[in-house]
XYZ file of C-alpha atoms in Angstrom:
311
model
C 0.000 0.000 0.000
C 2.875 2.364 0.777
C 5.294 2.764 -2.094
C 8.806 3.476 -0.789
C 10.950 5.914 -2.720
C 14.730 6.399 -2.559
C 16.226 9.595 -1.251
C 16.883 12.009 -4.065
C 20.221 13.513 -3.150
C 20.110 16.572 -5.374
C 16.673 17.507 -4.085
C 17.724 17.065 -0.488
C 20.638 19.432 -1.073
C 18.233 22.064 -2.352
C 16.062 21.692 0.750
C 18.960 21.769 3.187
C 20.405 24.912 1.618
C 17.358 26.992 2.636
C 18.274 30.152 4.506
C 17.146 30.352 8.148
C 15.135 33.392 9.198
C 14.923 33.541 12.986
C 14.368 29.882 13.902
C 12.183 29.016 10.907
C 13.542 28.451 7.416
C 12.532 30.428 4.371
C 13.241 29.304 0.812
C 14.795 31.737 -1.652
C 14.202 31.980 -5.394
C 17.492 30.111 -5.857
C 16.261 27.300 -3.606
C 13.028 27.085 -5.580
C 14.895 27.040 -8.897
C 17.003 24.114 -7.664
C 13.914 22.197 -6.549
C 12.207 22.734 -9.903
C 15.338 21.802 -11.874
C 15.947 18.595 -9.919
C 12.297 17.576 -9.507
C 11.498 13.867 -10.026
C 10.023 12.723 -13.335
C 6.884 10.730 -14.062
C 9.026 7.612 -14.543
C 9.935 7.701 -10.863
C 6.293 8.043 -9.744
C 4.173 6.519 -12.549
C 1.011 6.325 -10.416
C 1.133 9.858 -9.001
C -0.832 12.842 -10.293
C 1.957 15.113 -9.120
C 4.803 15.355 -6.652
C 4.858 17.896 -3.820
C 8.337 19.405 -3.863
C 7.716 21.666 -0.873
C 4.845 22.152 1.531
C 5.605 24.645 4.272
C 3.455 26.522 6.758
C 4.756 28.953 9.378
C 2.382 30.430 11.952
C 3.700 33.190 14.188
C 1.661 34.355 17.179
C 2.767 37.844 18.166
C 2.982 39.099 21.773
C -0.285 41.017 21.223
C -1.870 37.662 20.176
C -2.401 38.655 16.561
C -0.974 36.077 14.167
C 0.545 35.735 10.712
C 0.588 32.470 8.761
C 2.753 31.961 5.676
C 2.197 29.043 3.308
C 4.676 28.024 0.607
C 3.677 25.278 -1.834
C 5.569 23.915 -4.852
C 4.166 21.030 -6.903
C 5.277 19.367 -10.130
C 2.454 18.057 -12.331
C 3.121 14.509 -13.549
C -0.137 13.487 -15.248
C -3.191 15.155 -16.772
C -5.251 14.460 -13.650
C -2.716 16.521 -11.742
C -4.010 19.603 -13.569
C -7.408 19.201 -11.901
C -5.900 18.345 -8.529
C -3.442 21.238 -8.292
C -4.535 23.728 -10.970
C -7.113 25.445 -8.735
C -5.832 25.945 -5.203
C -8.592 26.676 -2.667
C -8.070 28.037 0.824
C -10.793 28.966 3.320
C -10.669 31.850 5.759
C -12.914 33.802 8.126
C -13.391 37.256 6.590
C -14.435 38.721 9.958
C -11.207 37.692 11.676
C -8.683 37.100 8.886
C -7.338 38.643 5.717
C -5.622 36.490 3.091
C -3.238 37.789 0.442
C -1.402 36.061 -2.391
C 2.311 36.877 -2.211
C 3.382 34.851 -5.254
C 1.607 32.540 -7.691
C 3.417 31.355 -10.819
C 3.731 28.404 -13.187
C 7.182 27.245 -14.308
C 6.957 25.849 -17.836
C 9.201 23.108 -19.192
C 11.065 25.562 -21.436
C 12.108 27.604 -18.402
C 9.642 30.451 -18.868
C 7.434 31.662 -16.028
C 3.702 32.383 -16.207
C 2.337 34.538 -13.368
C -1.233 34.045 -12.225
C -3.320 36.980 -13.452
C -5.282 39.089 -10.984
C -8.564 37.989 -12.559
C -7.626 34.363 -11.818
C -7.646 35.034 -8.055
C -11.153 35.148 -6.625
C -12.842 35.202 -3.220
C -15.985 33.089 -3.250
C -18.504 31.542 -0.897
C -17.691 27.818 -0.638
C -20.180 25.745 -2.614
C -21.194 23.630 0.372
C -22.084 26.795 2.337
C -23.948 28.634 -0.422
C -27.329 28.089 1.264
C -26.132 28.482 4.849
C -26.365 32.195 5.615
C -25.273 31.543 9.186
C -21.756 30.923 7.823
C -21.616 34.021 5.615
C -18.265 34.967 7.164
C -16.555 31.908 5.688
C -14.923 32.644 2.337
C -12.731 30.674 -0.039
C -9.879 32.131 -2.044
C -9.418 30.326 -5.364
C -6.143 30.686 -7.270
C -6.282 29.322 -10.840
C -2.853 28.572 -12.303
C -2.186 28.997 -16.048
C -0.359 26.574 -18.339
C -1.070 23.464 -16.296
C 0.319 20.366 -18.078
C 2.453 17.333 -17.234
C 6.026 18.422 -16.586
C 5.326 21.958 -15.331
C 5.625 23.195 -11.738
C 3.442 25.590 -9.781
C 4.522 27.766 -6.861
C 2.232 29.503 -4.383
C 2.974 31.805 -1.460
C 0.034 32.843 0.719
C -0.133 34.993 3.835
C -2.985 35.133 6.347
C -3.267 37.914 8.915
C -5.397 37.001 11.941
C -6.719 39.550 14.409
C -6.005 39.167 18.097
C -8.932 37.768 20.113
C -10.895 40.279 22.159
C -10.036 38.490 25.406
C -6.639 36.910 26.256
C -8.349 33.724 27.441
C -9.833 33.292 23.976
C -6.429 32.745 22.359
C -6.546 29.260 20.857
C -3.500 28.086 18.921
C -4.293 24.734 17.393
C -4.084 22.670 14.239
C -3.583 19.258 12.692
C -1.709 18.154 9.586
C -1.159 15.000 7.573
C 2.398 14.414 6.359
C 1.610 11.782 3.739
C -0.872 11.722 0.859
C -1.900 10.002 -2.352
C 1.019 11.800 -4.032
C 4.665 11.722 -2.885
C 5.952 14.602 -0.753
C 9.629 15.478 -1.012
C 9.647 17.853 1.962
C 6.951 19.118 4.300
C 7.332 21.224 7.411
C 5.032 22.986 9.841
C 6.363 25.635 12.223
C 4.542 27.350 15.084
C 6.244 30.379 16.632
C 4.851 31.645 19.944
C 5.926 33.886 22.839
C 7.659 32.050 25.664
C 4.603 32.344 27.920
C 2.511 30.193 25.540
C 2.968 26.443 25.933
C 2.335 24.286 22.880
C 1.313 20.686 23.481
C 1.420 18.191 20.624
C 0.981 14.540 19.819
C 1.345 12.232 16.826
C -0.846 9.643 15.218
C 1.396 7.176 13.375
C 5.152 7.698 13.159
C 7.659 9.373 10.890
C 7.949 13.041 11.938
C 11.054 14.897 13.061
C 10.630 17.574 15.729
C 12.892 20.448 16.727
C 12.546 23.535 18.879
C 14.526 26.751 19.222
C 14.260 29.916 21.317
C 15.232 33.364 20.077
C 14.339 36.882 21.261
C 11.635 35.647 23.618
C 9.942 33.492 20.970
C 9.816 29.685 20.790
C 9.733 27.969 17.405
C 8.301 24.460 17.165
C 8.979 22.685 13.861
C 7.728 19.325 12.621
C 8.953 17.991 9.286
C 9.331 14.988 7.035
C 11.458 14.202 3.972
C 10.682 11.802 1.131
C 7.206 10.875 2.346
C 6.097 8.006 0.070
C 2.930 8.013 -1.959
C -0.008 6.047 -0.572
C -1.602 4.292 -3.528
C -5.344 3.972 -3.146
C -6.758 0.461 -2.963
C -10.277 -0.818 -2.614
C -11.555 -1.027 0.976
C -8.320 0.399 2.358
C -8.402 2.308 5.674
C -8.865 6.059 5.541
C -5.733 8.094 4.892
C -5.971 9.607 8.358
C -5.515 6.113 9.823
C -2.197 5.515 8.040
C -0.418 8.805 7.393
C 1.762 10.536 9.997
C -0.488 13.112 11.640
C 0.394 16.054 13.857
C -2.046 17.534 16.384
C -1.070 20.575 18.461
C -2.750 23.080 20.781
C -2.108 25.575 23.561
C -5.191 24.448 25.509
C -4.675 22.707 28.838
C -7.596 20.303 28.524
C -11.033 19.823 26.974
C -12.591 21.611 29.937
C -10.936 24.880 28.933
C -12.449 24.656 25.458
C -15.871 23.481 26.603
C -16.128 26.247 29.210
C -15.358 28.847 26.548
C -17.932 27.335 24.204
C -20.533 27.116 26.968
C -20.026 30.804 27.731
C -20.852 31.608 24.101
C -23.738 29.154 23.772
C -25.859 28.998 26.902
C -26.670 32.726 27.266
C -28.511 32.462 23.958
C -30.630 29.418 24.799
C -32.485 30.659 27.868
C -36.142 29.815 27.411
C -39.312 31.360 28.784
C -41.190 28.106 28.201
C -42.309 28.843 24.640
C -39.818 26.390 23.118
C -40.820 23.621 25.532
C -44.485 24.224 24.718
C -43.780 24.063 20.986
C -41.763 20.861 21.405
C -44.656 19.299 23.334
C -46.992 20.299 20.507
C -44.741 18.668 17.907
C -44.338 15.506 20.007
C -48.045 15.078 20.787
C -49.163 11.473 20.438
C -45.637 10.023 20.447
C -45.477 6.379 21.452
C -41.852 6.409 22.609
C -38.864 8.653 23.239
C -37.474 7.801 19.788
C -40.808 8.680 18.209
C -40.836 11.979 20.106
C -37.343 12.869 18.838
C -38.322 11.946 15.286
C -41.483 14.067 15.334
C -39.752 17.101 16.800
C -36.864 16.878 14.325
C -39.107 16.511 11.289
C -41.372 19.345 12.426
C -38.431 21.700 12.892
C -37.036 20.845 9.439
C -40.437 21.103 7.753
C -42.084 24.017 9.537
C -39.311 26.138 11.030
C -36.057 25.980 9.078
C -33.502 23.772 7.428
C -29.785 24.411 7.835
C -27.826 23.752 4.638
């Protein structure tokens, strides 16, 4: 199920030559050029739609609790189906709390020329699955459509997300999860979280294979998780879900579930105080029910039919 791949020395050299900025690494145009030049061919990965040359995300939480997240993605297209998989990159964000900007978006053609993504090919849309759910009107999706997609070309994307500081210090939640293996091979992936020294990051793994390092500089702690040469997982019938097999990182600054549930309860319960009208309506919907299950069914169907449906 897992297809092992040999270490590609020239690619590893390109990755290791990245210039450190503070305790997190940034990749220069020269680094990117080396990755593109030495990228694997379709012969090495005949069953892959593409190969991820670099997947990097750096999240920095500032002392005022605002945050900046930088994403850097480089992918080589190997087959026609890779055009559909990587040609339109979609990223969601909360427009009330975040702003997302495209720093760089280009396609590297096989002849060495570079095609930049045009401004009209970058759009902010409501996600299709939320089109009828007005309650989530703050959720937007930025779509970046890359030109010249074809087997043998590479795409590069740099995104930056600015997140506002929470209104209350106790509402600062630093959390996330990432898979470090996919249905296409990954040459190098890294996730860095940079926080002030007074913020403790807790993390755990599901499955093995990640390298972890930490560094402290100027009152900030950088946590970095990474993997090199992550093999492609080839889909098979009735195989377990990817999340069951791939190395997975989970991290948070929360102490326990109680901290999160207490915060959620403080947001939720003040809005569900009832004067008895809801209970009376529920009793009306459940009238004549033969059992508790029947009561639940009648109430649910009545709410969907007569009150509202949430898309």
